Amino acid sequence: MLVDDPQLDALDNQLEQASSAAGWQQLLPQLALWQGPGNHFSVLKAPDVYSLAAWWYDGLTIGVEETQ
């Protein structure tokens, strides 16, 4: 899950997230990343947390066999 860093502007957030995603994808090519709403702090508060919960719940429907 990727969310914005409130201390960075839009371009720097894009660059940071692309770098982070590339690093994780090298370690886990099958990893699916999600761009979450808000930032590191607001993603755990309403209304952003509802999007996080929906994404998490949808991920639970994927079987372990499908991720390998």
PDB file of C-alpha atoms in Angstrom:
ATOM      1  CA  MET A   1       0.000   0.000   0.000  1.00  0.00           C
ATOM      2  CA  LEU A   2       1.301   3.387  -0.964  1.00  0.00           C
ATOM      3  CA  VAL A   3       0.114   6.684   0.503  1.00  0.00           C
ATOM      4  CA  ASP A   4       1.413  10.214   0.167  1.00  0.00           C
ATOM      5  CA  ASP A   5       3.988  11.714   2.491  1.00  0.00           C
ATOM      6  CA  PRO A   6       2.526  15.058   3.625  1.00  0.00           C
ATOM      7  CA  GLN A   7       6.017  16.567   3.734  1.00  0.00           C
ATOM      8  CA  LEU A   8       6.583  15.955   0.003  1.00  0.00           C
ATOM      9  CA  ASP A   9       5.016  17.656  -2.993  1.00  0.00           C
ATOM     10  CA  ALA A  10       3.130  15.674  -5.657  1.00  0.00           C
ATOM     11  CA  LEU A  11       6.168  15.063  -7.871  1.00  0.00           C
ATOM     12  CA  ASP A  12       8.395  13.962  -5.000  1.00  0.00           C
ATOM     13  CA  ASN A  13       5.635  11.641  -3.751  1.00  0.00           C
ATOM     14  CA  GLN A  14       5.440  10.060  -7.214  1.00  0.00           C
ATOM     15  CA  LEU A  15       9.209   9.586  -7.343  1.00  0.00           C
ATOM     16  CA  GLU A  16       9.384   8.160  -3.819  1.00  0.00           C
ATOM     17  CA  GLN A  17       6.509   5.764  -4.448  1.00  0.00           C
ATOM     18  CA  ALA A  18       7.935   4.603  -7.785  1.00  0.00           C
ATOM     19  CA  SER A  19      11.270   3.886  -6.116  1.00  0.00           C
ATOM     20  CA  SER A  20       9.615   2.039  -3.253  1.00  0.00           C
ATOM     21  CA  ALA A  21       7.421   0.023  -5.614  1.00  0.00           C
ATOM     22  CA  ALA A  22      10.399  -0.950  -7.781  1.00  0.00           C
ATOM     23  CA  GLY A  23      12.310  -2.180  -4.743  1.00  0.00           C
ATOM     24  CA  TRP A  24       9.414  -4.300  -3.485  1.00  0.00           C
ATOM     25  CA  GLN A  25       8.701  -5.669  -6.971  1.00  0.00           C
ATOM     26  CA  GLN A  26      12.292  -6.923  -7.219  1.00  0.00           C
ATOM     27  CA  LEU A  27      11.830  -8.882  -4.000  1.00  0.00           C
ATOM     28  CA  LEU A  28       8.241 -10.000  -4.638  1.00  0.00           C
ATOM     29  CA  PRO A  29       7.330  -9.783  -8.348  1.00  0.00           C
ATOM     30  CA  GLN A  30       3.793 -11.041  -7.663  1.00  0.00           C
ATOM     31  CA  LEU A  31       3.153  -8.286  -5.110  1.00  0.00           C
ATOM     32  CA  ALA A  32       0.202  -6.065  -6.002  1.00  0.00           C
ATOM     33  CA  LEU A  33       0.561  -2.498  -4.756  1.00  0.00           C
ATOM     34  CA  TRP A  34      -2.352  -0.180  -4.070  1.00  0.00           C
ATOM     35  CA  GLN A  35      -2.356   3.615  -4.012  1.00  0.00           C
ATOM     36  CA  GLY A  36      -4.335   4.482  -0.908  1.00  0.00           C
ATOM     37  CA  PRO A  37      -6.116   7.733  -0.144  1.00  0.00           C
ATOM     38  CA  GLY A  38      -4.710  10.353   2.159  1.00  0.00           C
ATOM     39  CA  ASN A  39      -1.364  10.042   3.856  1.00  0.00           C
ATOM     40  CA  HIS A  40       0.400   7.950   6.491  1.00  0.00           C
ATOM     41  CA  PHE A  41      -1.637   9.570   9.258  1.00  0.00           C
ATOM     42  CA  SER A  42      -5.079   9.997   7.679  1.00  0.00           C
ATOM     43  CA  VAL A  43      -5.292   6.517   6.136  1.00  0.00           C
ATOM     44  CA  LEU A  44      -6.216   5.118   9.554  1.00  0.00           C
ATOM     45  CA  LYS A  45      -9.009   7.662  10.105  1.00  0.00           C
ATOM     46  CA  ALA A  46     -12.452   8.065   8.539  1.00  0.00           C
ATOM     47  CA  PRO A  47     -13.144   8.380   5.685  1.00  0.00           C
ATOM     48  CA  ASP A  48      -9.824   7.040   4.305  1.00  0.00           C
ATOM     49  CA  VAL A  49      -9.865   3.980   6.556  1.00  0.00           C
ATOM     50  CA  TYR A  50     -13.011   2.723   4.777  1.00  0.00           C
ATOM     51  CA  SER A  51     -11.098   2.509   1.497  1.00  0.00           C
ATOM     52  CA  LEU A  52      -8.255   0.736   3.272  1.00  0.00           C
ATOM     53  CA  ALA A  53     -10.671  -1.758   4.838  1.00  0.00           C
ATOM     54  CA  ALA A  54     -12.343  -2.469   1.483  1.00  0.00           C
ATOM     55  CA  TRP A  55      -8.965  -3.038  -0.196  1.00  0.00           C
ATOM     56  CA  TRP A  56      -7.857  -5.320   2.650  1.00  0.00           C
ATOM     57  CA  TYR A  57     -11.123  -7.278   2.576  1.00  0.00           C
ATOM     58  CA  ASP A  58     -10.917  -7.754  -1.194  1.00  0.00           C
ATOM     59  CA  GLY A  59      -7.382  -9.077  -0.750  1.00  0.00           C
ATOM     60  CA  LEU A  60      -8.591 -11.699   1.707  1.00  0.00           C
ATOM     61  CA  THR A  61     -10.601 -13.365  -1.053  1.00  0.00           C
ATOM     62  CA  ILE A  62      -7.399 -14.265  -2.906  1.00  0.00           C
ATOM     63  CA  GLY A  63      -6.237 -17.740  -1.978  1.00  0.00           C
ATOM     64  CA  VAL A  64      -2.650 -18.437  -0.982  1.00  0.00           C
ATOM     65  CA  GLU A  65      -2.276 -20.675  -4.033  1.00  0.00           C
ATOM     66  CA  GLU A  66      -3.034 -17.737  -6.312  1.00  0.00           C
ATOM     67  CA  THR A  67      -0.202 -15.632  -4.893  1.00  0.00           C
ATOM     68  CA  GLN A  68       2.543 -18.193  -5.464  1.00  0.00           C
TER      69      GLN A  68
END
